[in-house]
Amino acid sequence: MVDHAKPQQQHHKDQAGSGLVIAAHGRHYLVQASIGGESLKLQCVTRGKKSDVAVGDRVQLKTTSPNQGVIEAIDERNSLLYRSDQYKSKLLAANVTQLFIVVATEPGFADDLISRALVAAEAAGVKAHIVLNKTDIVEALEKTRQRLQMYASLGYPVHELSARAFPEETCATLWPLLKGQSTILIGQSGMGKSSIINLIVPDADIAVREISAALDTGKHTTTFTRLYELDADNSDTDGKPASIIDSPGFQEFGLYQLSEGMLERAFVEFTPYLGKCKFYNCHHLIEPSCAVLEAVKENRIAPMRHQLYVQLLHESSQKLY
């Protein structure tokens, strides 16, 4: 009788390969890797104390055991979404092409979070959509639609659905949007992101349990970001595969990393007025003959959005790291 166990162990030791980071928890990552033509999931760490790897990253790695590896390098990214406060930054996802901000008729959602997410998307060059879930709660529907009208008027698409009450219609709405895209879902807790994921990825619960076990996170299945690769028939015409990333619910979206120039360009409604102020280095705060402030005064720019710009400008000046 031949014992195959030992050669298998040797086969996976110190082998180089590449992979896609499909989950992250702290400094631990789960990578869908290709090693010597074989596809397998590896629990990976980074060299030293680096933690600059994000879900969605394509990485180069080396195996350390049959199911573990170390990340040696990160391939060049097309995009990176992250949030930051004055002390540290938190990577959300890499190489995404679009961001779905999930809100619901109830519980209540924060306009501040939506606007911050939109600014982050603009700064990262990622297309943003707003997904209004739980439209079956009709009492709150009209009021919620009115709140979202401001974003729709800025050109951000708003998609209405009810993942639990109307699953088939929800799939019909979302599938065409997901085709060939790498999409991240963000939003506050309670908006129904999990219900949407479970519709799009029928075996998501199994995958979550597998990832949770691999990353040793126990029952805390909502505390990590994870990527699901979608079926081949959701590729676009060029054969580009589709994926969807679920992120933990959060209440805060700091953007301390954005400079003043990045911020003013990330507010799409500012664009027609940039370069038209009296002073070339105008901050759009209190300066005389400021084209942006004049647009706010005449309601061509929503005062709430300008207030957020002022707040974000203040935050970026507080950065300590």
PDB file of C-alpha atoms in Angstrom:
ATOM      1  CA  MET A   1       0.000   0.000   0.000  1.00  0.00           C
ATOM      2  CA  VAL A   2       1.412   3.399  -0.997  1.00  0.00           C
ATOM      3  CA  ASP A   3       1.207   6.265   1.492  1.00  0.00           C
ATOM      4  CA  HIS A   4       0.385   9.411  -0.492  1.00  0.00           C
ATOM      5  CA  ALA A   5       0.233  11.720   2.543  1.00  0.00           C
ATOM      6  CA  LYS A   6       3.916  12.603   2.645  1.00  0.00           C
ATOM      7  CA  PRO A   7       4.395  13.513  -1.036  1.00  0.00           C
ATOM      8  CA  GLN A   8       1.234  15.664  -0.774  1.00  0.00           C
ATOM      9  CA  GLN A   9       2.753  17.589   2.156  1.00  0.00           C
ATOM     10  CA  GLN A  10       5.992  18.098   0.187  1.00  0.00           C
ATOM     11  CA  HIS A  11       4.053  19.104  -2.915  1.00  0.00           C
ATOM     12  CA  HIS A  12       2.515  22.102  -1.137  1.00  0.00           C
ATOM     13  CA  LYS A  13       5.616  23.330   0.699  1.00  0.00           C
ATOM     14  CA  ASP A  14       7.410  26.428  -0.622  1.00  0.00           C
ATOM     15  CA  GLN A  15       5.517  26.452  -3.906  1.00  0.00           C
ATOM     16  CA  ALA A  16       4.902  29.787  -5.577  1.00  0.00           C
ATOM     17  CA  GLY A  17       1.529  30.691  -6.989  1.00  0.00           C
ATOM     18  CA  SER A  18      -1.031  33.444  -7.375  1.00  0.00           C
ATOM     19  CA  GLY A  19      -4.502  33.953  -5.991  1.00  0.00           C
ATOM     20  CA  LEU A  20      -7.508  36.116  -5.198  1.00  0.00           C
ATOM     21  CA  VAL A  21      -8.131  37.300  -1.627  1.00  0.00           C
ATOM     22  CA  ILE A  22     -11.711  36.236  -0.847  1.00  0.00           C
ATOM     23  CA  ALA A  23     -11.913  37.043   2.887  1.00  0.00           C
ATOM     24  CA  ALA A  24     -10.076  39.092   5.491  1.00  0.00           C
ATOM     25  CA  HIS A  25     -10.173  39.159   9.272  1.00  0.00           C
ATOM     26  CA  GLY A  26      -7.507  41.182  11.040  1.00  0.00           C
ATOM     27  CA  ARG A  27      -4.197  40.158   9.484  1.00  0.00           C
ATOM     28  CA  HIS A  28      -5.508  36.789   8.342  1.00  0.00           C
ATOM     29  CA  TYR A  29      -6.663  36.208   4.780  1.00  0.00           C
ATOM     30  CA  LEU A  30      -8.340  33.430   2.840  1.00  0.00           C
ATOM     31  CA  VAL A  31      -6.992  33.188  -0.707  1.00  0.00           C
ATOM     32  CA  GLN A  32      -8.443  31.255  -3.633  1.00  0.00           C
ATOM     33  CA  ALA A  33      -5.101  30.187  -5.022  1.00  0.00           C
ATOM     34  CA  SER A  34      -3.685  28.486  -8.081  1.00  0.00           C
ATOM     35  CA  ILE A  35      -0.636  26.393  -7.191  1.00  0.00           C
ATOM     36  CA  GLY A  36       0.978  24.294  -9.885  1.00  0.00           C
ATOM     37  CA  GLY A  37      -2.228  24.224 -11.896  1.00  0.00           C
ATOM     38  CA  GLU A  38      -4.265  23.168  -8.846  1.00  0.00           C
ATOM     39  CA  SER A  39      -7.008  25.352  -7.357  1.00  0.00           C
ATOM     40  CA  LEU A  40      -7.220  25.459  -3.566  1.00  0.00           C
ATOM     41  CA  LYS A  41      -8.104  27.743  -0.648  1.00  0.00           C
ATOM     42  CA  LEU A  42      -5.198  28.825   1.528  1.00  0.00           C
ATOM     43  CA  GLN A  43      -5.138  30.558   4.914  1.00  0.00           C
ATOM     44  CA  CYS A  44      -2.551  33.295   4.427  1.00  0.00           C
ATOM     45  CA  VAL A  45      -0.663  35.885   6.415  1.00  0.00           C
ATOM     46  CA  THR A  46       1.569  38.700   5.237  1.00  0.00           C
ATOM     47  CA  ARG A  47       5.282  39.077   5.888  1.00  0.00           C
ATOM     48  CA  GLY A  48       6.040  41.013   9.081  1.00  0.00           C
ATOM     49  CA  LYS A  49       3.312  43.246  10.467  1.00  0.00           C
ATOM     50  CA  LYS A  50       1.987  44.477   7.130  1.00  0.00           C
ATOM     51  CA  SER A  51      -1.798  44.522   6.836  1.00  0.00           C
ATOM     52  CA  ASP A  52      -2.183  46.337   3.535  1.00  0.00           C
ATOM     53  CA  VAL A  53      -3.992  43.486   1.783  1.00  0.00           C
ATOM     54  CA  ALA A  54      -7.667  43.891   0.875  1.00  0.00           C
ATOM     55  CA  VAL A  55     -10.410  41.529  -0.216  1.00  0.00           C
ATOM     56  CA  GLY A  56     -10.387  41.544  -4.014  1.00  0.00           C
ATOM     57  CA  ASP A  57      -6.612  41.843  -4.231  1.00  0.00           C
ATOM     58  CA  ARG A  58      -4.747  39.623  -6.669  1.00  0.00           C
ATOM     59  CA  VAL A  59      -1.641  38.417  -4.866  1.00  0.00           C
ATOM     60  CA  GLN A  60       1.551  36.424  -5.332  1.00  0.00           C
ATOM     61  CA  LEU A  61       2.150  33.884  -2.580  1.00  0.00           C
ATOM     62  CA  LYS A  62       4.207  30.961  -1.384  1.00  0.00           C
ATOM     63  CA  THR A  63       2.836  27.918   0.412  1.00  0.00           C
ATOM     64  CA  THR A  64       4.050  27.050   3.922  1.00  0.00           C
ATOM     65  CA  SER A  65       1.922  23.898   4.388  1.00  0.00           C
ATOM     66  CA  PRO A  66      -0.876  22.082   2.502  1.00  0.00           C
ATOM     67  CA  ASN A  67      -3.472  24.699   3.480  1.00  0.00           C
ATOM     68  CA  GLN A  68      -1.423  27.742   4.494  1.00  0.00           C
ATOM     69  CA  GLY A  69       0.667  30.332   2.758  1.00  0.00           C
ATOM     70  CA  VAL A  70       2.355  33.701   2.995  1.00  0.00           C
ATOM     71  CA  ILE A  71       1.517  36.654   0.735  1.00  0.00           C
ATOM     72  CA  GLU A  72       4.680  37.904  -0.963  1.00  0.00           C
ATOM     73  CA  ALA A  73       3.311  40.688  -3.163  1.00  0.00           C
ATOM     74  CA  ILE A  74       0.102  42.456  -4.196  1.00  0.00           C
ATOM     75  CA  ASP A  75      -0.566  42.856  -7.919  1.00  0.00           C
ATOM     76  CA  GLU A  76      -1.291  46.347  -9.214  1.00  0.00           C
ATOM     77  CA  ARG A  77      -4.816  47.452  -8.287  1.00  0.00           C
ATOM     78  CA  ASN A  78      -7.432  49.038 -10.530  1.00  0.00           C
ATOM     79  CA  SER A  79      -9.188  50.581  -7.532  1.00  0.00           C
ATOM     80  CA  LEU A  80      -9.074  50.650  -3.736  1.00  0.00           C
ATOM     81  CA  LEU A  81     -11.912  51.626  -1.431  1.00  0.00           C
ATOM     82  CA  TYR A  82     -11.143  52.443   2.161  1.00  0.00           C
ATOM     83  CA  ARG A  83     -12.270  54.542   5.072  1.00  0.00           C
ATOM     84  CA  SER A  84     -10.088  56.231   7.657  1.00  0.00           C
ATOM     85  CA  ASP A  85     -10.161  58.246  10.844  1.00  0.00           C
ATOM     86  CA  GLN A  86      -7.360  60.409  12.190  1.00  0.00           C
ATOM     87  CA  TYR A  87      -5.520  57.390  13.621  1.00  0.00           C
ATOM     88  CA  LYS A  88      -5.812  54.543  11.114  1.00  0.00           C
ATOM     89  CA  SER A  89      -7.314  53.432   7.828  1.00  0.00           C
ATOM     90  CA  LYS A  90      -9.511  50.405   7.131  1.00  0.00           C
ATOM     91  CA  LEU A  91      -9.355  48.814   3.684  1.00  0.00           C
ATOM     92  CA  LEU A  92     -12.788  47.879   2.325  1.00  0.00           C
ATOM     93  CA  ALA A  93     -11.994  46.187  -0.998  1.00  0.00           C
ATOM     94  CA  ALA A  94      -9.665  46.295  -3.981  1.00  0.00           C
ATOM     95  CA  ASN A  95     -10.357  46.090  -7.722  1.00  0.00           C
ATOM     96  CA  VAL A  96     -14.078  46.764  -7.397  1.00  0.00           C
ATOM     97  CA  THR A  97     -15.792  48.393 -10.351  1.00  0.00           C
ATOM     98  CA  GLN A  98     -18.975  49.445  -8.567  1.00  0.00           C
ATOM     99  CA  LEU A  99     -20.351  50.179  -5.119  1.00  0.00           C
ATOM    100  CA  PHE A 100     -23.912  49.390  -4.008  1.00  0.00           C
ATOM    101  CA  ILE A 101     -25.023  51.470  -1.030  1.00  0.00           C
ATOM    102  CA  VAL A 102     -27.858  49.480   0.539  1.00  0.00           C
ATOM    103  CA  VAL A 103     -30.527  51.439   2.415  1.00  0.00           C
ATOM    104  CA  ALA A 104     -34.026  50.450   3.509  1.00  0.00           C
ATOM    105  CA  THR A 105     -37.412  51.947   4.285  1.00  0.00           C
ATOM    106  CA  GLU A 106     -36.762  50.891   7.883  1.00  0.00           C
ATOM    107  CA  PRO A 107     -34.778  50.975  10.112  1.00  0.00           C
ATOM    108  CA  GLY A 108     -33.699  54.532   9.445  1.00  0.00           C
ATOM    109  CA  PHE A 109     -30.494  55.207   7.530  1.00  0.00           C
ATOM    110  CA  ALA A 110     -28.024  58.083   7.741  1.00  0.00           C
ATOM    111  CA  ASP A 111     -27.766  60.528   4.827  1.00  0.00           C
ATOM    112  CA  ASP A 112     -24.277  61.354   6.062  1.00  0.00           C
ATOM    113  CA  LEU A 113     -23.168  57.757   5.459  1.00  0.00           C
ATOM    114  CA  ILE A 114     -24.645  57.718   1.932  1.00  0.00           C
ATOM    115  CA  SER A 115     -22.940  60.971   0.965  1.00  0.00           C
ATOM    116  CA  ARG A 116     -19.611  59.853   2.411  1.00  0.00           C
ATOM    117  CA  ALA A 117     -19.821  56.550   0.515  1.00  0.00           C
ATOM    118  CA  LEU A 118     -20.569  58.453  -2.706  1.00  0.00           C
ATOM    119  CA  VAL A 119     -17.552  60.703  -2.138  1.00  0.00           C
ATOM    120  CA  ALA A 120     -15.362  57.631  -1.497  1.00  0.00           C
ATOM    121  CA  ALA A 121     -16.614  56.027  -4.721  1.00  0.00           C
ATOM    122  CA  GLU A 122     -15.913  59.169  -6.774  1.00  0.00           C
ATOM    123  CA  ALA A 123     -12.416  59.500  -5.288  1.00  0.00           C
ATOM    124  CA  ALA A 124     -11.671  55.833  -6.107  1.00  0.00           C
ATOM    125  CA  GLY A 125     -13.120  56.027  -9.635  1.00  0.00           C
ATOM    126  CA  VAL A 126     -15.830  53.483  -8.804  1.00  0.00           C
ATOM    127  CA  LYS A 127     -19.413  53.729 -10.092  1.00  0.00           C
ATOM    128  CA  ALA A 128     -21.946  54.113  -7.272  1.00  0.00           C
ATOM    129  CA  HIS A 129     -25.538  52.861  -7.097  1.00  0.00           C
ATOM    130  CA  ILE A 130     -28.099  53.221  -4.324  1.00  0.00           C
ATOM    131  CA  VAL A 131     -30.194  50.139  -3.585  1.00  0.00           C
ATOM    132  CA  LEU A 132     -33.439  50.766  -1.719  1.00  0.00           C
ATOM    133  CA  ASN A 133     -34.497  47.535  -0.008  1.00  0.00           C
ATOM    134  CA  LYS A 134     -37.736  46.608   1.821  1.00  0.00           C
ATOM    135  CA  THR A 135     -40.049  48.488  -0.554  1.00  0.00           C
ATOM    136  CA  ASP A 136     -42.855  46.206   0.692  1.00  0.00           C
ATOM    137  CA  ILE A 137     -43.000  48.435   3.808  1.00  0.00           C
ATOM    138  CA  VAL A 138     -45.234  50.853   1.959  1.00  0.00           C
ATOM    139  CA  GLU A 139     -45.962  53.266   4.832  1.00  0.00           C
ATOM    140  CA  ALA A 140     -42.383  54.535   4.767  1.00  0.00           C
ATOM    141  CA  LEU A 141     -41.783  54.183   1.029  1.00  0.00           C
ATOM    142  CA  GLU A 142     -42.781  57.609  -0.242  1.00  0.00           C
ATOM    143  CA  LYS A 143     -40.848  59.476   2.435  1.00  0.00           C
ATOM    144  CA  THR A 144     -37.764  57.339   1.730  1.00  0.00           C
ATOM    145  CA  ARG A 145     -38.049  57.980  -2.018  1.00  0.00           C
ATOM    146  CA  GLN A 146     -38.113  61.719  -1.335  1.00  0.00           C
ATOM    147  CA  ARG A 147     -34.948  61.473   0.757  1.00  0.00           C
ATOM    148  CA  LEU A 148     -33.162  59.618  -2.049  1.00  0.00           C
ATOM    149  CA  GLN A 149     -34.298  62.045  -4.740  1.00  0.00           C
ATOM    150  CA  MET A 150     -31.347  64.357  -4.048  1.00  0.00           C
ATOM    151  CA  TYR A 151     -28.884  61.584  -4.956  1.00  0.00           C
ATOM    152  CA  ALA A 152     -30.879  60.567  -8.027  1.00  0.00           C
ATOM    153  CA  SER A 153     -30.784  64.202  -9.193  1.00  0.00           C
ATOM    154  CA  LEU A 154     -26.968  64.057  -9.024  1.00  0.00           C
ATOM    155  CA  GLY A 155     -26.993  61.136 -11.455  1.00  0.00           C
ATOM    156  CA  TYR A 156     -26.667  58.220  -9.025  1.00  0.00           C
ATOM    157  CA  PRO A 157     -29.042  55.385 -10.027  1.00  0.00           C
ATOM    158  CA  VAL A 158     -31.553  54.303  -7.358  1.00  0.00           C
ATOM    159  CA  HIS A 159     -32.821  50.714  -7.632  1.00  0.00           C
ATOM    160  CA  GLU A 160     -35.907  49.666  -5.668  1.00  0.00           C
ATOM    161  CA  LEU A 161     -36.397  46.093  -4.478  1.00  0.00           C
ATOM    162  CA  SER A 162     -37.553  43.871  -1.656  1.00  0.00           C
ATOM    163  CA  ALA A 163     -35.220  40.916  -1.216  1.00  0.00           C
ATOM    164  CA  ARG A 164     -37.493  38.988   1.138  1.00  0.00           C
ATOM    165  CA  ALA A 165     -40.968  39.862  -0.161  1.00  0.00           C
ATOM    166  CA  PHE A 166     -40.169  39.796  -3.901  1.00  0.00           C
ATOM    167  CA  PRO A 167     -37.081  37.615  -4.435  1.00  0.00           C
ATOM    168  CA  GLU A 168     -37.630  36.920  -8.153  1.00  0.00           C
ATOM    169  CA  GLU A 169     -38.126  40.593  -9.005  1.00  0.00           C
ATOM    170  CA  THR A 170     -35.056  41.434  -6.904  1.00  0.00           C
ATOM    171  CA  CYS A 171     -32.900  39.006  -8.901  1.00  0.00           C
ATOM    172  CA  ALA A 172     -34.304  40.380 -12.159  1.00  0.00           C
ATOM    173  CA  THR A 173     -33.281  43.883 -11.054  1.00  0.00           C
ATOM    174  CA  LEU A 174     -29.801  42.992  -9.819  1.00  0.00           C
ATOM    175  CA  TRP A 175     -28.438  40.365 -12.216  1.00  0.00           C
ATOM    176  CA  PRO A 176     -28.043  42.699 -15.224  1.00  0.00           C
ATOM    177  CA  LEU A 177     -26.224  45.213 -12.991  1.00  0.00           C
ATOM    178  CA  LEU A 178     -23.811  42.588 -11.643  1.00  0.00           C
ATOM    179  CA  LYS A 179     -22.794  41.087 -15.003  1.00  0.00           C
ATOM    180  CA  GLY A 180     -19.043  41.311 -15.554  1.00  0.00           C
ATOM    181  CA  GLN A 181     -18.631  43.634 -12.548  1.00  0.00           C
ATOM    182  CA  SER A 182     -16.864  43.385  -9.214  1.00  0.00           C
ATOM    183  CA  THR A 183     -19.437  44.846  -6.818  1.00  0.00           C
ATOM    184  CA  ILE A 184     -19.157  45.691  -3.136  1.00  0.00           C
ATOM    185  CA  LEU A 185     -22.253  46.066  -0.924  1.00  0.00           C
ATOM    186  CA  ILE A 186     -21.974  48.498   1.960  1.00  0.00           C
ATOM    187  CA  GLY A 187     -24.474  49.907   4.411  1.00  0.00           C
ATOM    188  CA  GLN A 188     -25.524  50.128   8.008  1.00  0.00           C
ATOM    189  CA  SER A 189     -26.636  47.021   9.890  1.00  0.00           C
ATOM    190  CA  GLY A 190     -30.271  46.032   9.370  1.00  0.00           C
ATOM    191  CA  MET A 191     -30.588  47.217   5.757  1.00  0.00           C
ATOM    192  CA  GLY A 192     -30.893  43.670   4.395  1.00  0.00           C
ATOM    193  CA  LYS A 193     -27.496  43.151   2.757  1.00  0.00           C
ATOM    194  CA  SER A 194     -27.451  39.516   3.910  1.00  0.00           C
ATOM    195  CA  SER A 195     -30.869  38.860   2.342  1.00  0.00           C
ATOM    196  CA  ILE A 196     -29.601  40.259  -0.959  1.00  0.00           C
ATOM    197  CA  ILE A 197     -26.394  38.192  -0.801  1.00  0.00           C
ATOM    198  CA  ASN A 198     -28.344  34.997  -0.013  1.00  0.00           C
ATOM    199  CA  LEU A 199     -30.483  35.568  -3.114  1.00  0.00           C
ATOM    200  CA  ILE A 200     -27.532  36.225  -5.406  1.00  0.00           C
ATOM    201  CA  VAL A 201     -25.307  33.531  -3.870  1.00  0.00           C
ATOM    202  CA  PRO A 202     -27.554  30.590  -2.862  1.00  0.00           C
ATOM    203  CA  ASP A 203     -24.786  28.779  -0.946  1.00  0.00           C
ATOM    204  CA  ALA A 204     -23.507  31.923   0.804  1.00  0.00           C
ATOM    205  CA  ASP A 205     -24.239  30.528   4.281  1.00  0.00           C
ATOM    206  CA  ILE A 206     -22.079  27.478   3.593  1.00  0.00           C
ATOM    207  CA  ALA A 207     -19.288  29.706   2.267  1.00  0.00           C
ATOM    208  CA  VAL A 208     -19.493  31.944   5.352  1.00  0.00           C
ATOM    209  CA  ARG A 209     -19.186  28.952   7.681  1.00  0.00           C
ATOM    210  CA  GLU A 210     -16.206  27.688   5.686  1.00  0.00           C
ATOM    211  CA  ILE A 211     -14.498  31.087   5.773  1.00  0.00           C
ATOM    212  CA  SER A 212     -15.289  31.550   9.468  1.00  0.00           C
ATOM    213  CA  ALA A 213     -13.683  28.202  10.265  1.00  0.00           C
ATOM    214  CA  ALA A 214     -10.665  28.918   8.050  1.00  0.00           C
ATOM    215  CA  LEU A 215     -10.044  32.328   9.603  1.00  0.00           C
ATOM    216  CA  ASP A 216     -10.880  31.029  13.088  1.00  0.00           C
ATOM    217  CA  THR A 217     -13.475  33.733  13.719  1.00  0.00           C
ATOM    218  CA  GLY A 218     -15.899  31.409  15.485  1.00  0.00           C
ATOM    219  CA  LYS A 219     -19.480  32.636  15.324  1.00  0.00           C
ATOM    220  CA  HIS A 220     -18.595  36.219  14.382  1.00  0.00           C
ATOM    221  CA  THR A 221     -19.551  35.683  10.768  1.00  0.00           C
ATOM    222  CA  THR A 222     -20.493  39.303  10.110  1.00  0.00           C
ATOM    223  CA  THR A 223     -17.187  40.799  11.240  1.00  0.00           C
ATOM    224  CA  PHE A 224     -15.245  40.071   8.087  1.00  0.00           C
ATOM    225  CA  THR A 225     -15.456  41.133   4.464  1.00  0.00           C
ATOM    226  CA  ARG A 226     -15.878  38.302   1.947  1.00  0.00           C
ATOM    227  CA  LEU A 227     -15.955  37.921  -1.815  1.00  0.00           C
ATOM    228  CA  TYR A 228     -18.167  35.491  -3.744  1.00  0.00           C
ATOM    229  CA  GLU A 229     -17.316  34.640  -7.335  1.00  0.00           C
ATOM    230  CA  LEU A 230     -20.524  34.425  -9.364  1.00  0.00           C
ATOM    231  CA  ASP A 231     -21.410  31.787 -11.955  1.00  0.00           C
ATOM    232  CA  ALA A 232     -19.713  31.875 -15.348  1.00  0.00           C
ATOM    233  CA  ASP A 233     -22.997  32.844 -17.041  1.00  0.00           C
ATOM    234  CA  ASN A 234     -22.718  36.210 -15.252  1.00  0.00           C
ATOM    235  CA  SER A 235     -19.563  37.089 -17.133  1.00  0.00           C
ATOM    236  CA  ASP A 236     -19.813  39.964 -19.575  1.00  0.00           C
ATOM    237  CA  THR A 237     -19.449  39.578 -23.347  1.00  0.00           C
ATOM    238  CA  ASP A 238     -15.641  39.649 -23.013  1.00  0.00           C
ATOM    239  CA  GLY A 239     -15.802  36.765 -20.539  1.00  0.00           C
ATOM    240  CA  LYS A 240     -14.874  38.982 -17.589  1.00  0.00           C
ATOM    241  CA  PRO A 241     -16.107  37.172 -14.435  1.00  0.00           C
ATOM    242  CA  ALA A 242     -18.467  38.757 -11.936  1.00  0.00           C
ATOM    243  CA  SER A 243     -18.037  38.854  -8.174  1.00  0.00           C
ATOM    244  CA  ILE A 244     -19.887  40.360  -5.245  1.00  0.00           C
ATOM    245  CA  ILE A 245     -18.323  41.470  -1.956  1.00  0.00           C
ATOM    246  CA  ASP A 246     -20.232  41.684   1.306  1.00  0.00           C
ATOM    247  CA  SER A 247     -18.832  43.968   3.994  1.00  0.00           C
ATOM    248  CA  PRO A 248     -19.758  44.255   7.692  1.00  0.00           C
ATOM    249  CA  GLY A 249     -22.352  46.893   8.561  1.00  0.00           C
ATOM    250  CA  PHE A 250     -20.842  50.104   9.888  1.00  0.00           C
ATOM    251  CA  GLN A 251     -22.105  53.427  11.181  1.00  0.00           C
ATOM    252  CA  GLU A 252     -19.033  55.605  10.521  1.00  0.00           C
ATOM    253  CA  PHE A 253     -17.335  56.370   7.203  1.00  0.00           C
ATOM    254  CA  GLY A 254     -14.272  58.522   7.814  1.00  0.00           C
ATOM    255  CA  LEU A 255     -12.522  59.985   4.775  1.00  0.00           C
ATOM    256  CA  TYR A 256      -9.510  61.557   6.446  1.00  0.00           C
ATOM    257  CA  GLN A 257      -7.283  60.302   3.612  1.00  0.00           C
ATOM    258  CA  LEU A 258      -8.759  62.634   0.974  1.00  0.00           C
ATOM    259  CA  SER A 259      -6.926  65.851   0.165  1.00  0.00           C
ATOM    260  CA  GLU A 260      -8.743  69.130  -0.498  1.00  0.00           C
ATOM    261  CA  GLY A 261      -8.314  68.722  -4.265  1.00  0.00           C
ATOM    262  CA  MET A 262      -9.661  65.170  -4.167  1.00  0.00           C
ATOM    263  CA  LEU A 263     -12.622  66.265  -2.060  1.00  0.00           C
ATOM    264  CA  GLU A 264     -13.805  69.116  -4.273  1.00  0.00           C
ATOM    265  CA  ARG A 265     -13.649  66.835  -7.322  1.00  0.00           C
ATOM    266  CA  ALA A 266     -15.516  64.037  -5.505  1.00  0.00           C
ATOM    267  CA  PHE A 267     -18.634  66.211  -5.135  1.00  0.00           C
ATOM    268  CA  VAL A 268     -20.016  65.844  -8.663  1.00  0.00           C
ATOM    269  CA  GLU A 269     -22.269  68.894  -8.355  1.00  0.00           C
ATOM    270  CA  PHE A 270     -19.227  71.139  -7.722  1.00  0.00           C
ATOM    271  CA  THR A 271     -17.747  70.327 -11.148  1.00  0.00           C
ATOM    272  CA  PRO A 272     -19.447  73.098 -13.205  1.00  0.00           C
ATOM    273  CA  TYR A 273     -18.172  75.742 -10.743  1.00  0.00           C
ATOM    274  CA  LEU A 274     -14.580  74.663 -10.154  1.00  0.00           C
ATOM    275  CA  GLY A 275     -12.104  77.135 -11.610  1.00  0.00           C
ATOM    276  CA  LYS A 276     -14.716  79.906 -11.706  1.00  0.00           C
ATOM    277  CA  CYS A 277     -14.091  81.393  -8.257  1.00  0.00           C
ATOM    278  CA  LYS A 278     -12.445  84.797  -7.884  1.00  0.00           C
ATOM    279  CA  PHE A 279      -9.396  83.282  -6.172  1.00  0.00           C
ATOM    280  CA  TYR A 280      -7.576  80.402  -7.867  1.00  0.00           C
ATOM    281  CA  ASN A 281      -6.875  78.747  -4.477  1.00  0.00           C
ATOM    282  CA  CYS A 282     -10.450  79.138  -3.190  1.00  0.00           C
ATOM    283  CA  HIS A 283     -11.427  76.640  -0.449  1.00  0.00           C
ATOM    284  CA  HIS A 284     -15.195  77.213  -0.996  1.00  0.00           C
ATOM    285  CA  LEU A 285     -15.684  78.051   2.685  1.00  0.00           C
ATOM    286  CA  ILE A 286     -16.104  81.815   3.274  1.00  0.00           C
ATOM    287  CA  GLU A 287     -14.242  83.392   0.352  1.00  0.00           C
ATOM    288  CA  PRO A 288     -15.867  86.292  -1.539  1.00  0.00           C
ATOM    289  CA  SER A 289     -17.053  85.662  -5.125  1.00  0.00           C
ATOM    290  CA  CYS A 290     -16.842  81.889  -4.685  1.00  0.00           C
ATOM    291  CA  ALA A 291     -18.765  80.170  -7.500  1.00  0.00           C
ATOM    292  CA  VAL A 292     -19.497  77.132  -5.310  1.00  0.00           C
ATOM    293  CA  LEU A 293     -20.886  79.226  -2.422  1.00  0.00           C
ATOM    294  CA  GLU A 294     -23.033  81.203  -4.856  1.00  0.00           C
ATOM    295  CA  ALA A 295     -24.437  77.920  -6.209  1.00  0.00           C
ATOM    296  CA  VAL A 296     -25.232  76.812  -2.628  1.00  0.00           C
ATOM    297  CA  LYS A 297     -26.975  80.130  -1.968  1.00  0.00           C
ATOM    298  CA  GLU A 298     -29.115  79.662  -5.092  1.00  0.00           C
ATOM    299  CA  ASN A 299     -29.866  75.993  -4.201  1.00  0.00           C
ATOM    300  CA  ARG A 300     -28.042  74.673  -7.241  1.00  0.00           C
ATOM    301  CA  ILE A 301     -25.937  72.769  -4.711  1.00  0.00           C
ATOM    302  CA  ALA A 302     -27.759  71.245  -1.731  1.00  0.00           C
ATOM    303  CA  PRO A 303     -26.675  72.991   1.502  1.00  0.00           C
ATOM    304  CA  MET A 304     -26.475  69.578   3.229  1.00  0.00           C
ATOM    305  CA  ARG A 305     -23.892  68.388   0.697  1.00  0.00           C
ATOM    306  CA  HIS A 306     -21.814  71.558   1.051  1.00  0.00           C
ATOM    307  CA  GLN A 307     -21.906  71.178   4.850  1.00  0.00           C
ATOM    308  CA  LEU A 308     -20.507  67.666   4.433  1.00  0.00           C
ATOM    309  CA  TYR A 309     -17.721  69.036   2.220  1.00  0.00           C
ATOM    310  CA  VAL A 310     -16.834  71.537   4.977  1.00  0.00           C
ATOM    311  CA  GLN A 311     -16.858  68.746   7.568  1.00  0.00           C
ATOM    312  CA  LEU A 312     -14.660  66.470   5.435  1.00  0.00           C
ATOM    313  CA  LEU A 313     -12.227  69.314   4.789  1.00  0.00           C
ATOM    314  CA  HIS A 314     -11.964  69.831   8.552  1.00  0.00           C
ATOM    315  CA  GLU A 315     -11.430  66.099   9.132  1.00  0.00           C
ATOM    316  CA  SER A 316      -8.659  65.816   6.547  1.00  0.00           C
ATOM    317  CA  SER A 317      -6.769  68.577   8.368  1.00  0.00           C
ATOM    318  CA  GLN A 318      -6.872  66.547  11.635  1.00  0.00           C
ATOM    319  CA  LYS A 319      -4.967  63.547  10.286  1.00  0.00           C
ATOM    320  CA  LEU A 320      -2.315  62.212  12.678  1.00  0.00           C
ATOM    321  CA  TYR A 321      -1.022  59.097  10.918  1.00  0.00           C
TER     322      TYR A 321
END
